[in-house]
mmCIF file of C-alpha atoms in Angstrom:
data_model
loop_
_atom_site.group_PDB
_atom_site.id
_atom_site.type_symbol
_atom_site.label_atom_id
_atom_site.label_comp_id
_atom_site.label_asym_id
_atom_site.label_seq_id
_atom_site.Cartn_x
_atom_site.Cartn_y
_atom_site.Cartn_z
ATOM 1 C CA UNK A 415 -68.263 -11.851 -7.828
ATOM 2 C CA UNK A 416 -67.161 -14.372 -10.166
ATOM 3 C CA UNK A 417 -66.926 -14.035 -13.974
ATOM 4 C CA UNK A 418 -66.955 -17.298 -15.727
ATOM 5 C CA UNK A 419 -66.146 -17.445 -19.203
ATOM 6 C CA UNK A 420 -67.405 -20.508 -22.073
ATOM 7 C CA UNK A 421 -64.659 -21.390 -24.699
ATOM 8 C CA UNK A 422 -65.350 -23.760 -27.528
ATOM 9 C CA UNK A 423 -63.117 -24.235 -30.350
ATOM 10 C CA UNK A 424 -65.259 -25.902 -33.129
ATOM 11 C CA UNK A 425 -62.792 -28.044 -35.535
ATOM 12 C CA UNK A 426 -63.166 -30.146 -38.418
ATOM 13 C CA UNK A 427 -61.821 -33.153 -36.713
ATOM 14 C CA UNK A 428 -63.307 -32.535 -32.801
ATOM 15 C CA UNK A 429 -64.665 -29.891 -30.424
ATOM 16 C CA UNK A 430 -64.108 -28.682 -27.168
ATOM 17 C CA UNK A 431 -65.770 -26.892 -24.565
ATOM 18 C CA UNK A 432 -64.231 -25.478 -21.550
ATOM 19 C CA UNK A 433 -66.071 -23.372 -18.621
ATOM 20 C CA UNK A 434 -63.619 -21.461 -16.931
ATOM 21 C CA UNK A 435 -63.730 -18.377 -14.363
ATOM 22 C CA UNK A 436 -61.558 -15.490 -15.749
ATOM 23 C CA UNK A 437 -58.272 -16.221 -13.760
ATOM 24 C CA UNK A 438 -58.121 -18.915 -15.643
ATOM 25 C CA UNK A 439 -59.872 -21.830 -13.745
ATOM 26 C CA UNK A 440 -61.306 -25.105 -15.282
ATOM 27 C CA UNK A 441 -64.573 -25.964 -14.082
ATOM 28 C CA UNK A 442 -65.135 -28.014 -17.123
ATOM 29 C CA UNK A 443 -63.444 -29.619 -20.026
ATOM 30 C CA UNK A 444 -64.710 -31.998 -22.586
ATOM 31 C CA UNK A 445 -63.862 -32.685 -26.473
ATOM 32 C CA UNK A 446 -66.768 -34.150 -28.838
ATOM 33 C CA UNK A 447 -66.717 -34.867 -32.324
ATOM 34 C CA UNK A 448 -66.657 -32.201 -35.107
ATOM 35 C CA UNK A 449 -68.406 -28.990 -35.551
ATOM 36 C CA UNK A 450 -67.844 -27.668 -39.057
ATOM 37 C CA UNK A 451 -71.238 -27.970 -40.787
ATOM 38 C CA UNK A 452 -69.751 -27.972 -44.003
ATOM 39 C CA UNK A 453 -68.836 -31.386 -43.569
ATOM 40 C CA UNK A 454 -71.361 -32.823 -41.068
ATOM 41 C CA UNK A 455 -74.424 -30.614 -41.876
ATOM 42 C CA UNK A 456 -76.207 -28.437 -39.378
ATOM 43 C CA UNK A 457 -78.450 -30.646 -37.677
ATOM 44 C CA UNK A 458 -75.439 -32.745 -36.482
ATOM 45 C CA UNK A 459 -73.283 -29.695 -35.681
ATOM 46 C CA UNK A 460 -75.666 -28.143 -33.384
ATOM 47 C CA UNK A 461 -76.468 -31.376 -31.899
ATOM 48 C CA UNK A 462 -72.875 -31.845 -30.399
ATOM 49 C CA UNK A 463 -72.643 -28.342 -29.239
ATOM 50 C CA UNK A 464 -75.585 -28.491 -27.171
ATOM 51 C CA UNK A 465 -74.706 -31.462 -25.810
ATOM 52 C CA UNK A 466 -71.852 -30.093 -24.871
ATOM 53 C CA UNK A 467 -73.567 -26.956 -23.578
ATOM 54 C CA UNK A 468 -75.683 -29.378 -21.633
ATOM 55 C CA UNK A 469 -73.152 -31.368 -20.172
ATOM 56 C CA UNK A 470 -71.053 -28.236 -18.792
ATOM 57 C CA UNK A 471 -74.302 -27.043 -17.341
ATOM 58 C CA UNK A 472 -74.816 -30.893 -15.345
ATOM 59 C CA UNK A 473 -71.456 -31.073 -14.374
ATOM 60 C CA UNK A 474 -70.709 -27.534 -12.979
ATOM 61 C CA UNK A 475 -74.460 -26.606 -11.871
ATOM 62 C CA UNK A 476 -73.363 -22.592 -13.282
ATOM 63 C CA UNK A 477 -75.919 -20.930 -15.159
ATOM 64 C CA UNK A 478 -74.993 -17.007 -15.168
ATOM 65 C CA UNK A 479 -71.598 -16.954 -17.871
ATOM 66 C CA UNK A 480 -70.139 -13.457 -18.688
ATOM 67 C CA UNK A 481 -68.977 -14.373 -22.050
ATOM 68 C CA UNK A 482 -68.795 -17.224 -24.461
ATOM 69 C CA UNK A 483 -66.487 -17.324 -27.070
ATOM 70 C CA UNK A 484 -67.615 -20.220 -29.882
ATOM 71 C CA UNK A 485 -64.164 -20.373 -32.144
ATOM 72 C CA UNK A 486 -65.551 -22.590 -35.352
ATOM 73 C CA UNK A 487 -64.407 -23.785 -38.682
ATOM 74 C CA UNK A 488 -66.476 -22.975 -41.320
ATOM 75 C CA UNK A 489 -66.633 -19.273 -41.127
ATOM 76 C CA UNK A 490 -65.300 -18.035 -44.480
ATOM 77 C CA UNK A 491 -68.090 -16.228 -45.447
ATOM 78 C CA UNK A 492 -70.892 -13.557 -44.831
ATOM 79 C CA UNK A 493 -73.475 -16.125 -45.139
ATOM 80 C CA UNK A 494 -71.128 -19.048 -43.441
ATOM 81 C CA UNK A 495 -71.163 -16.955 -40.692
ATOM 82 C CA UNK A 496 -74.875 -16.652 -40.131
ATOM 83 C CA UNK A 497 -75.179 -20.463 -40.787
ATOM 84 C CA UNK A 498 -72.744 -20.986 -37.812
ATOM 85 C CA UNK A 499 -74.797 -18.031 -35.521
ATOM 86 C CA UNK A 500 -78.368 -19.290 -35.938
ATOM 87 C CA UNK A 501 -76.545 -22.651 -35.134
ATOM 88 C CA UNK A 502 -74.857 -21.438 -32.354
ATOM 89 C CA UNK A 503 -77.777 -19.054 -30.855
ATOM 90 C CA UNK A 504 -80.242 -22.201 -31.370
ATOM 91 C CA UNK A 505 -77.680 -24.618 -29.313
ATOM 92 C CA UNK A 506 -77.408 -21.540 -26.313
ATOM 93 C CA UNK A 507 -81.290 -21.164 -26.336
ATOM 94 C CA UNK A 508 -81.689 -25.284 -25.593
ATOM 95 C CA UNK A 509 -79.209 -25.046 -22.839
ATOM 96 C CA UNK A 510 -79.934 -23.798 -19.237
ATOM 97 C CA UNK A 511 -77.273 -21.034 -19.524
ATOM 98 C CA UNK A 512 -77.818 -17.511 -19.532
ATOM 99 C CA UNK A 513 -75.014 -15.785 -21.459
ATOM 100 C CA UNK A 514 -74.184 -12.291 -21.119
ATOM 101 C CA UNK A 515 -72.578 -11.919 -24.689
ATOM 102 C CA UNK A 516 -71.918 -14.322 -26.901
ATOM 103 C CA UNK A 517 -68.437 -14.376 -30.033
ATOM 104 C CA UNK A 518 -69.124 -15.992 -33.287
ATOM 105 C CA UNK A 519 -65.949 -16.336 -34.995
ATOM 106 C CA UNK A 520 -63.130 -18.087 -37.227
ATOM 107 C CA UNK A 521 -61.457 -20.448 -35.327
ATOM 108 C CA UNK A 522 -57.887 -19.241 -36.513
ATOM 109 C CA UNK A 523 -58.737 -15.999 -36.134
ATOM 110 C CA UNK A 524 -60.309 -16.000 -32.625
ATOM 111 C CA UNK A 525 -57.138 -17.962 -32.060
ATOM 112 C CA UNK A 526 -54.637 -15.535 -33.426
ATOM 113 C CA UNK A 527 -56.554 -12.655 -31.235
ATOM 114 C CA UNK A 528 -56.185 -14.758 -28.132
ATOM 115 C CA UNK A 529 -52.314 -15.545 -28.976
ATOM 116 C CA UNK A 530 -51.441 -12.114 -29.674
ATOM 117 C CA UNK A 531 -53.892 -9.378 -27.772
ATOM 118 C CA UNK A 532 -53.144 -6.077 -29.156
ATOM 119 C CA UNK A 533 -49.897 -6.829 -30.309
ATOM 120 C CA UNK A 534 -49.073 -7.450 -33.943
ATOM 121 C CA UNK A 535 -48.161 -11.211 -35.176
ATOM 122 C CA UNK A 536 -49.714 -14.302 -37.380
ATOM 123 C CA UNK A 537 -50.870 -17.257 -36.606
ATOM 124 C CA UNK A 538 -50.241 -20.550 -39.420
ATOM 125 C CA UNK A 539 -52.039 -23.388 -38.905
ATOM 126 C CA UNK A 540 -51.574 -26.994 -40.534
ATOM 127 C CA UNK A 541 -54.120 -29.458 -39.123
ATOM 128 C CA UNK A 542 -56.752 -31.228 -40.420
ATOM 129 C CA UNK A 543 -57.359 -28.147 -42.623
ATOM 130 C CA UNK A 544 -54.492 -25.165 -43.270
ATOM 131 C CA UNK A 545 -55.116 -21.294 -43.089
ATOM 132 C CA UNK A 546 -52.941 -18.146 -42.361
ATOM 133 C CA UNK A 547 -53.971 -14.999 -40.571
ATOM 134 C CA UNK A 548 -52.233 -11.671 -39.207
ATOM 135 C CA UNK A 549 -53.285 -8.675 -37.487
ATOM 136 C CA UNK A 550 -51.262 -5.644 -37.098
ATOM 137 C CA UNK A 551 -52.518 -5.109 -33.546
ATOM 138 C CA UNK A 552 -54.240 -2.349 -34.171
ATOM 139 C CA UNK A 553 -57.878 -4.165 -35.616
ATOM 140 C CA UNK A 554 -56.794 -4.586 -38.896
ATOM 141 C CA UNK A 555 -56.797 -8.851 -39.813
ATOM 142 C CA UNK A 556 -55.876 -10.583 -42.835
ATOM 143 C CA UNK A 557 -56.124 -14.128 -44.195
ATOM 144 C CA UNK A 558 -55.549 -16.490 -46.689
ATOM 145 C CA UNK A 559 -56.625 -19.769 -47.272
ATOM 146 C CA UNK A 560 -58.764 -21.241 -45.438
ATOM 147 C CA UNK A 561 -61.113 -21.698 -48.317
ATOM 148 C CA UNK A 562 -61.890 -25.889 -47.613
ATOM 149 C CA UNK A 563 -60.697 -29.482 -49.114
ATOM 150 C CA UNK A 564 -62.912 -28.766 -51.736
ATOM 151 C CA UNK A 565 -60.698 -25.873 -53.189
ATOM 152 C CA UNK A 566 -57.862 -25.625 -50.450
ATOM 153 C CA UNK A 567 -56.959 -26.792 -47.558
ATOM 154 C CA UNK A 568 -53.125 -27.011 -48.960
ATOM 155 C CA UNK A 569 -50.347 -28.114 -47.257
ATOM 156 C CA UNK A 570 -52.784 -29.952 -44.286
ATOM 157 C CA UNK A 571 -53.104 -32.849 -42.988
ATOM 158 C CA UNK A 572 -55.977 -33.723 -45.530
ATOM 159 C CA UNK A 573 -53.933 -32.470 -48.432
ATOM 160 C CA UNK A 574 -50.841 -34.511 -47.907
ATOM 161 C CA UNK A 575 -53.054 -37.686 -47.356
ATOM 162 C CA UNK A 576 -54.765 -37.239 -50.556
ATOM 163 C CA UNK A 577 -51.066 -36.661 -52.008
ATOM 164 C CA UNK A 578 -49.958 -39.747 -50.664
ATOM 165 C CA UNK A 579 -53.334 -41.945 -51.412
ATOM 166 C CA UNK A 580 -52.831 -40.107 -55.477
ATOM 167 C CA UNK A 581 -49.432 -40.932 -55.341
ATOM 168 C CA UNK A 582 -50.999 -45.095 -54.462
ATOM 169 C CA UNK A 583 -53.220 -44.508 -57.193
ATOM 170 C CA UNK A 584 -51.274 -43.525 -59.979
ATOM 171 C CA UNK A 585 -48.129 -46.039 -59.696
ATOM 172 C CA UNK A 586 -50.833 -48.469 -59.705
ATOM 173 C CA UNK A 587 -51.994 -47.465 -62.954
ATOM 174 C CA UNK A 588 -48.476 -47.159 -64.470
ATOM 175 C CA UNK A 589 -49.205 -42.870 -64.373
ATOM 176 C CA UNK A 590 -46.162 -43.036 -61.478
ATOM 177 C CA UNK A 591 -43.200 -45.144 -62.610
ATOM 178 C CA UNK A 592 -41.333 -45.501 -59.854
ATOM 179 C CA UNK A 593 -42.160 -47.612 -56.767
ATOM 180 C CA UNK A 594 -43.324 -45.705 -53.225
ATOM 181 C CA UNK A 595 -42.637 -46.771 -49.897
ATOM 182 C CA UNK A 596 -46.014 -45.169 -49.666
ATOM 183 C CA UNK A 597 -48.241 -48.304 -50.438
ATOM 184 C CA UNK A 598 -46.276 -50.402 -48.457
ATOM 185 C CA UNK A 599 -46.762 -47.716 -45.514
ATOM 186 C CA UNK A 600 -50.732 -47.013 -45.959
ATOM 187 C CA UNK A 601 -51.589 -50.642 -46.239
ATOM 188 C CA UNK A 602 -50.055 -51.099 -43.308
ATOM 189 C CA UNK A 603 -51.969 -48.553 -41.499
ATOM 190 C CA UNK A 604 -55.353 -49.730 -42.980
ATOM 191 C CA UNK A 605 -54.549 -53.538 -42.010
ATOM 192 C CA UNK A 606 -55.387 -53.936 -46.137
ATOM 193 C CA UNK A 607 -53.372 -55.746 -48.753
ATOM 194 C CA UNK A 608 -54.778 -53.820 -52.074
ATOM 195 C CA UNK A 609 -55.764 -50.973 -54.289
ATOM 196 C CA UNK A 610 -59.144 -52.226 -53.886
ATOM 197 C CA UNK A 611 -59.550 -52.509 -50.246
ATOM 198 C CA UNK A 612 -58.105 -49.097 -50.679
ATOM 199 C CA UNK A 613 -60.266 -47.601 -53.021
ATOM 200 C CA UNK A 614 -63.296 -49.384 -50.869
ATOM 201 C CA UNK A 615 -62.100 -47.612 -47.364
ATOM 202 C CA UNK A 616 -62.154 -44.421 -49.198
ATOM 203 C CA UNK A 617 -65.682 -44.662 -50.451
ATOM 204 C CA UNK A 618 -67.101 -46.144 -47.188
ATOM 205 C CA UNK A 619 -70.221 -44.818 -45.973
ATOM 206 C CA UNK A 620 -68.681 -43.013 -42.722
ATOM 207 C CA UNK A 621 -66.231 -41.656 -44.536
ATOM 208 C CA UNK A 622 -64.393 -38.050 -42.874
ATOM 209 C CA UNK A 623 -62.388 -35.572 -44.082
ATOM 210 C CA UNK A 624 -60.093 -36.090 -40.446
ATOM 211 C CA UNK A 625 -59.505 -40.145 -41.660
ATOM 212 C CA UNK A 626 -57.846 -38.901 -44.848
ATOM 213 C CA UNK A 627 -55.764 -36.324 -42.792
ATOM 214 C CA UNK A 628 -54.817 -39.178 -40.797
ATOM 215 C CA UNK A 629 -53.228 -41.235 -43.599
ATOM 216 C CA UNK A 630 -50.777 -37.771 -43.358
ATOM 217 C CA UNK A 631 -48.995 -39.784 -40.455
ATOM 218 C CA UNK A 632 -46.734 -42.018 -42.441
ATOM 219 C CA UNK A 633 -45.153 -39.117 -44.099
ATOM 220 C CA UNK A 634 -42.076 -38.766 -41.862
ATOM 221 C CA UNK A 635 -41.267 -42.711 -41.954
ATOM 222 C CA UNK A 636 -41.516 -42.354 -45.651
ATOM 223 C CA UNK A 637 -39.088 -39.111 -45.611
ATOM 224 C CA UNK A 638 -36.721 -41.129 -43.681
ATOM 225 C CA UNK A 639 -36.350 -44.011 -45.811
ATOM 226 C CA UNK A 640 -35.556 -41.567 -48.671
ATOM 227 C CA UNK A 641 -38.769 -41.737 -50.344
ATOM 228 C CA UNK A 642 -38.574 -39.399 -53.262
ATOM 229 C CA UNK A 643 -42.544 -38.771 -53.458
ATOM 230 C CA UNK A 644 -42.716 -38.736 -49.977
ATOM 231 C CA UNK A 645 -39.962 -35.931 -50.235
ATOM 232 C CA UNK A 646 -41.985 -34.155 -52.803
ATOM 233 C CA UNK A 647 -44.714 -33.991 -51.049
ATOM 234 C CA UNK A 648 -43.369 -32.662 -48.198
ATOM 235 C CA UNK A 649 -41.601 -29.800 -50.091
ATOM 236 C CA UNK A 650 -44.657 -28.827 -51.286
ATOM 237 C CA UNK A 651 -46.608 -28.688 -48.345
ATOM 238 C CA UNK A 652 -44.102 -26.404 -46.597
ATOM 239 C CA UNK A 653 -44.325 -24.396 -49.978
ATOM 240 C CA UNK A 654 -47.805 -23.598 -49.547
ATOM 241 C CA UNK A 655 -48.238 -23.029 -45.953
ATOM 242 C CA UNK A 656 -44.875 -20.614 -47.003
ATOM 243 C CA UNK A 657 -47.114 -19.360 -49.527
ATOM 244 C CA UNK A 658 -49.769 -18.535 -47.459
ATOM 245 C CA UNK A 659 -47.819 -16.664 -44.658
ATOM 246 C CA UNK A 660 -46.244 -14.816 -47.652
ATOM 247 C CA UNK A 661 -49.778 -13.690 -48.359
ATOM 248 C CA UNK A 662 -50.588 -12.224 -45.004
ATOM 249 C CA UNK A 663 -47.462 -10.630 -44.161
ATOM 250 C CA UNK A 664 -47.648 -8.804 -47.323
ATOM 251 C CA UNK A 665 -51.482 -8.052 -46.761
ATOM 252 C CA UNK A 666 -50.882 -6.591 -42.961
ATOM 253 C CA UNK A 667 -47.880 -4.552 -43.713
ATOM 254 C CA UNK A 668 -45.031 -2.709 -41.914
ATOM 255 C CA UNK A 669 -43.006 -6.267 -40.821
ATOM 256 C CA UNK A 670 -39.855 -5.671 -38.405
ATOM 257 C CA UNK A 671 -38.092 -7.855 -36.396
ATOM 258 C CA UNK A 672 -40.518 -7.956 -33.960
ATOM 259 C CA UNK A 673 -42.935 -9.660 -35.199
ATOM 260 C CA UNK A 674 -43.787 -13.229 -34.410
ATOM 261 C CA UNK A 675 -45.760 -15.864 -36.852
ATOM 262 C CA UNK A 676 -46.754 -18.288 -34.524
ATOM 263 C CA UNK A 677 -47.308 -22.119 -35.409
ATOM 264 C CA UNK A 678 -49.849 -24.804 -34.460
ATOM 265 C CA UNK A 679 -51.261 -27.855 -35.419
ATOM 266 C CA UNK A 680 -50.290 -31.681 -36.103
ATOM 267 C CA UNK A 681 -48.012 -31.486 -39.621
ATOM 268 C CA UNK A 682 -46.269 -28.284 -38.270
ATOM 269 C CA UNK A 683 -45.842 -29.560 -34.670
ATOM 270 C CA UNK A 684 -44.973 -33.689 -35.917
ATOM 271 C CA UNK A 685 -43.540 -32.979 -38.846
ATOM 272 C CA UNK A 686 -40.054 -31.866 -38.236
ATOM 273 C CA UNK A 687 -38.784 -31.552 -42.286
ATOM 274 C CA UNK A 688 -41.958 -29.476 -43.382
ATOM 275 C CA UNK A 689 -41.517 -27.227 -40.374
ATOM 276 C CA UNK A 690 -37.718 -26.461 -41.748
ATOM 277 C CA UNK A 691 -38.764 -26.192 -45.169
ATOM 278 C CA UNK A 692 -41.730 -23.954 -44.173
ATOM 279 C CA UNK A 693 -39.346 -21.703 -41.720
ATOM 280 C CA UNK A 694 -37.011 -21.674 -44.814
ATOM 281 C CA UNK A 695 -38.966 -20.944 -47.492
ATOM 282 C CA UNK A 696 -40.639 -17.391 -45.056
ATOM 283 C CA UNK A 697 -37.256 -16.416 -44.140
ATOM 284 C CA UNK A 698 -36.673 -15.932 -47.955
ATOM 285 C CA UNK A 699 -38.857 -13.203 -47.946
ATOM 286 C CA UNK A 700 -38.878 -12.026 -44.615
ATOM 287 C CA UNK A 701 -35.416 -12.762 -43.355
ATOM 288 C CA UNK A 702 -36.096 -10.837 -39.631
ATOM 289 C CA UNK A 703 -39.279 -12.112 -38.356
ATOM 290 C CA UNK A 704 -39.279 -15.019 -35.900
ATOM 291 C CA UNK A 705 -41.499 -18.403 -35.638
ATOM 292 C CA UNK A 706 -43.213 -19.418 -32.570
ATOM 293 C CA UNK A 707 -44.256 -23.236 -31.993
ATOM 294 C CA UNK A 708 -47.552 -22.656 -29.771
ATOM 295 C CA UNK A 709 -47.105 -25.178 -26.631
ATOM 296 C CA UNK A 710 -50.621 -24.737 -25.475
ATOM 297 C CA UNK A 711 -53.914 -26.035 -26.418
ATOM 298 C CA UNK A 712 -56.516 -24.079 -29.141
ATOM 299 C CA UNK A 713 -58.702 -23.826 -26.530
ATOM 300 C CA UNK A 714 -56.403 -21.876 -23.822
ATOM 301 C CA UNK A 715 -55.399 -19.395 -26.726
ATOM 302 C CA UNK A 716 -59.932 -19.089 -27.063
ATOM 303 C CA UNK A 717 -60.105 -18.890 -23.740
ATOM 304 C CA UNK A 718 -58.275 -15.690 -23.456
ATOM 305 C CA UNK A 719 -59.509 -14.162 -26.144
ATOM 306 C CA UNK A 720 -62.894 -14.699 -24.314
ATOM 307 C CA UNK A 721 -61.495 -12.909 -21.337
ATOM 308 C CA UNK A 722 -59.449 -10.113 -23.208
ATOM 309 C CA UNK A 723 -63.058 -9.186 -24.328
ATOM 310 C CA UNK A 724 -64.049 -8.900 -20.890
ATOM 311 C CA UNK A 725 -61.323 -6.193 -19.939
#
């Protein structure tokens, strides 16, 4: 008999939900818009998911799922967490599925258990958002960061594009004295021409958290024109994520050349001077551990951790 499995990784910048059988099948896959509630607000959350939940259900016809596996952002707390489970629950109970048992976790950390099993390692992620974990293998998990662009969030995508629009800002008050290839390189992207337009696209009704982690993309061109802010800024990025892992691997303990701190997300994986700096700045400390790029989707890395559940 088949066991079918429901993955959804919840982000701040999309979602997706795959419906897969446990040998690793895709029956369906579909990405939405974000899930994190602390920047859309419940109502909308819960609205994408169970369209999504509906949509799987249309599409594939299945109805009996062994296990579903909801990886979201916005888990940092006791009472985040039951936010995100009454969501969740409510978006299952409006969809024609009958789950067996249903995970309500972290998204980094249902993704670190899916990269690593029950083998020791961390998992660093630098997307829209930024948080470290690590788990000894054994049950044990750490973090740190993770806490939200309101009080985090450093060395993201959404930090270093409020960097770089701060770094606008202040050498157009006189604050920064010397010119940044910056402006030039934001404008550009915007299709704008001044601080105002600027300062209007940042207020704009729609605004997103994921719009000013996009602005993060002219970093490199900046780097490689020698832009000394741009530089800067990129240095201390790679400081914090280092910062972060630093954190964790002290936290979890017992470190030997085994161990792996595997990478993901958009700076780490398109930003090739942070991800030196970064690897730089761990091996400081921790000289004999080794870095992993992850080549595979969040959701595959879910997914498993769905079916290691299941065994």
């Amino acid at each position: 008999m088949t066991q079918y499995i429901l993955a959804v990784d919840g982000g701040a910048t999309k979602t997706v939900l795959s419906l897969r059988d446990i040998k690793g099948n895709i029956y369906f896959e579909k990405t939405s818009t974000s899930t994190n509630y602390q920047a859309i607000g419940t109502e909308k959350a819960e609205k994408v998911l169970t369209d999504l939940l509906g949509d799987a259900y249309k599409e594939t016809g299945i109805r009996a799922i062994d296990i579903a596996a909801f990886a979201m952002a916005g888990i940092d707390t006791i009472k985040g967490l039951s936010i995100v489970q009454l969501m969740v629950d409510r978006s299952c109970k409006n969809s024609p599925f009958q789950i067996g048992r249903i995970i309500v976790e972290n998204d980094v950390q249902s993704t670190l258990i899916g990269l690593t099993g029950k083998q020791p390692g961390a998992l660093v992620i630098s997307g829209t958002g930024s948080a470290a974990y690590a788990t000894d293998g054994k049950g044990k998990i750490v973090r740190s960061g993770g806490w939200g662009h309101r009080v985090g969030d450093e060395g993201s995508g959404y930090w270093i594009g409020r960097e770089i629009l701060n770094a606008i800002f202040r050498f157009e008050d006189g604050r920064l004295q010397k010119p940044t290839v910056l402006t030039d390189l934001v404008y550009d992207m915007l299709q704008i021409s001044n601080i105002e337009q600027l300062n209007d696209w940042i207020y704009h009704p729609d605004y997103t958290n994921a719009q000013i982690a996009n602005i993060s993309r002219v970093l490199p061109k900046a780097i490689s024109l020698g832009d000394e802010r741009a530089i800067d800024i990129a240095c201390n990025a790679a400081k914090e994520l280092a910062l972060m892992t630093h954190a964790v691997l002290r936290k979890v303990g017992q470190i030997n050349e085994d161990f792996t701190v595997y990478l993901n997300g958009g700076v780490l994986k398109s930003n090739a001077v942070i991800l030196k700096l970064y690897k730089d700045y761990v091996k400081e400390k921790y000289p004999c551990i080794s870095f992993h790029l992850c080549n595979q989707n969040p959701i595959d890395y879910i997914a498993n951790r769905a079916i290691l559940s299941l065994q």
